[in-house]
Structures are given as C-alpha cells and as structure tokens.
Amino acid sequence: MASRKKRFRYQSLNDSKSIQAVLKAITSGIAKGKVSFSDGDEKIVMRPEGMLDLKFTATQENGHNRFNIRVSWQVDDGRASKKNSLSVK
C-alpha cells in the first residue's frame, strides 16, 4: 500500500505574545476537532479525534532553553483489516 505523506514546517522569530496567540489557536482547534496550518504556500488540515498522545520535553543547557510539545493520534480510516475475534475453548 502506498503511503501518502503531507508535511508542513514553519519557523520564525516571534515575541512571547505572538507565540501565546499561536498556542491558543492550536488549543482552540483541538477543542473544535480541526487544526489548520498554512503559510500562504502550503496548507495542512488535521482533525484530532479519540485519544491523543502527548509528549512534552524541556531542556536547559549553557544558557539555551527549549521545550517541545508533540501531540499525535492515529486515524482509523477503515482500510485496516479487521482482526477476527478471539475464541478460547
């Protein structure tokens, strides 16, 4: 089966209020079930549903600070073969 991969990447220097607005838009989108990212050239729309996996990391090293937030989920598109139910005798 051929995989379809869409990727969106954006990077810019922002003040803390701008980043706060982006994070609020993302949380609002998650609450509504639709998050859309675009930069004029590229666009990706994601529909978070079901249980979401959250990974958070934070590091401080030599004056450099970073935190990463990753949210992921699996979409059941109905194409996966259904497993037979277990039978125990």
mmCIF file of C-alpha atoms in Angstrom:
data_model
loop_
_atom_site.group_PDB
_atom_site.id
_atom_site.type_symbol
_atom_site.label_atom_id
_atom_site.label_comp_id
_atom_site.label_asym_id
_atom_site.label_seq_id
_atom_site.Cartn_x
_atom_site.Cartn_y
_atom_site.Cartn_z
ATOM 1 C CA MET A 1 0.000 0.000 0.000
ATOM 2 C CA ALA A 2 1.445 3.377 -0.956
ATOM 3 C CA SER A 3 1.644 5.891 1.851
ATOM 4 C CA ARG A 4 0.562 9.482 1.425
ATOM 5 C CA LYS A 5 2.669 11.865 3.414
ATOM 6 C CA LYS A 6 1.887 15.520 3.927
ATOM 7 C CA ARG A 7 4.285 17.696 5.810
ATOM 8 C CA PHE A 8 4.114 21.310 6.924
ATOM 9 C CA ARG A 9 7.007 23.155 8.511
ATOM 10 C CA TYR A 10 7.254 26.772 9.614
ATOM 11 C CA GLN A 11 9.880 28.613 11.626
ATOM 12 C CA SER A 12 10.167 32.266 12.602
ATOM 13 C CA LEU A 13 11.372 34.526 15.383
ATOM 14 C CA ASN A 14 8.463 35.833 17.499
ATOM 15 C CA ASP A 15 7.803 37.616 20.758
ATOM 16 C CA SER A 16 6.123 35.716 23.591
ATOM 17 C CA LYS A 17 2.678 37.258 22.932
ATOM 18 C CA SER A 18 2.700 36.073 19.301
ATOM 19 C CA ILE A 19 3.645 32.550 20.375
ATOM 20 C CA GLN A 20 0.922 32.640 23.013
ATOM 21 C CA ALA A 21 -1.622 33.509 20.291
ATOM 22 C CA VAL A 22 -0.443 30.575 18.144
ATOM 23 C CA LEU A 23 -0.703 28.155 21.086
ATOM 24 C CA LYS A 24 -4.199 29.447 21.902
ATOM 25 C CA ALA A 25 -5.263 28.917 18.273
ATOM 26 C CA ILE A 26 -3.929 25.353 18.378
ATOM 27 C CA THR A 27 -5.735 24.520 21.628
ATOM 28 C CA SER A 28 -8.932 26.072 20.286
ATOM 29 C CA GLY A 29 -8.618 23.982 17.117
ATOM 30 C CA ILE A 30 -8.076 20.796 19.125
ATOM 31 C CA ALA A 31 -11.209 21.591 21.140
ATOM 32 C CA LYS A 32 -13.181 22.075 17.892
ATOM 33 C CA GLY A 33 -11.711 18.965 16.258
ATOM 34 C CA LYS A 34 -9.935 20.771 13.408
ATOM 35 C CA VAL A 35 -6.499 22.380 13.305
ATOM 36 C CA SER A 36 -5.349 24.114 10.123
ATOM 37 C CA PHE A 37 -1.789 25.266 9.466
ATOM 38 C CA SER A 38 -0.843 27.443 6.493
ATOM 39 C CA ASP A 39 1.786 29.959 5.432
ATOM 40 C CA GLY A 40 0.344 31.096 2.105
ATOM 41 C CA ASP A 41 2.219 28.490 0.060
ATOM 42 C CA GLU A 42 1.433 25.333 1.981
ATOM 43 C CA LYS A 43 -1.545 24.157 3.997
ATOM 44 C CA ILE A 44 -2.362 21.127 6.110
ATOM 45 C CA VAL A 45 -5.623 20.395 7.927
ATOM 46 C CA MET A 46 -5.694 17.910 10.788
ATOM 47 C CA ARG A 47 -8.676 16.535 12.663
ATOM 48 C CA PRO A 48 -7.685 15.404 16.161
ATOM 49 C CA GLU A 49 -10.033 12.708 17.446
ATOM 50 C CA GLY A 50 -10.140 9.989 20.046
ATOM 51 C CA MET A 51 -7.257 9.557 22.439
ATOM 52 C CA LEU A 52 -4.314 11.857 21.732
ATOM 53 C CA ASP A 53 -0.729 11.059 22.702
ATOM 54 C CA LEU A 54 1.042 13.995 24.395
ATOM 55 C CA LYS A 55 4.828 14.204 24.700
ATOM 56 C CA PHE A 56 6.483 17.130 26.427
ATOM 57 C CA THR A 57 10.233 17.664 26.810
ATOM 58 C CA ALA A 58 12.197 20.576 28.287
ATOM 59 C CA THR A 59 15.944 21.202 28.397
ATOM 60 C CA GLN A 60 18.303 23.898 29.624
ATOM 61 C CA GLU A 61 21.951 23.793 28.592
ATOM 62 C CA ASN A 62 24.580 26.539 28.568
ATOM 63 C CA GLY A 63 22.002 29.334 28.506
ATOM 64 C CA HIS A 64 19.989 27.690 25.724
ATOM 65 C CA ASN A 65 16.383 26.841 26.676
ATOM 66 C CA ARG A 66 13.978 24.686 24.726
ATOM 67 C CA PHE A 67 10.698 22.911 25.169
ATOM 68 C CA ASN A 68 8.889 20.729 22.668
ATOM 69 C CA ILE A 69 5.258 19.725 22.649
ATOM 70 C CA ARG A 70 4.179 16.824 20.455
ATOM 71 C CA VAL A 71 0.579 15.725 20.051
ATOM 72 C CA SER A 72 -0.164 12.702 17.895
ATOM 73 C CA TRP A 73 -3.053 10.368 17.168
ATOM 74 C CA GLN A 74 -3.982 7.548 14.860
ATOM 75 C CA VAL A 75 -6.903 7.880 12.470
ATOM 76 C CA ASP A 76 -8.917 4.771 11.730
ATOM 77 C CA ASP A 77 -9.640 5.139 8.032
ATOM 78 C CA GLY A 78 -11.422 1.801 7.765
ATOM 79 C CA ARG A 79 -8.812 0.366 5.394
ATOM 80 C CA ALA A 80 -7.072 -1.727 8.025
ATOM 81 C CA SER A 81 -8.156 -5.323 8.034
ATOM 82 C CA LYS A 82 -10.327 -6.251 10.947
ATOM 83 C CA LYS A 83 -8.937 -8.923 13.209
ATOM 84 C CA ASN A 84 -11.018 -11.964 13.965
ATOM 85 C CA SER A 85 -12.323 -12.086 17.497
ATOM 86 C CA LEU A 86 -10.551 -14.290 19.983
ATOM 87 C CA SER A 87 -12.057 -17.694 20.646
ATOM 88 C CA VAL A 88 -10.954 -19.602 23.741
ATOM 89 C CA LYS A 89 -12.248 -23.108 24.456
#
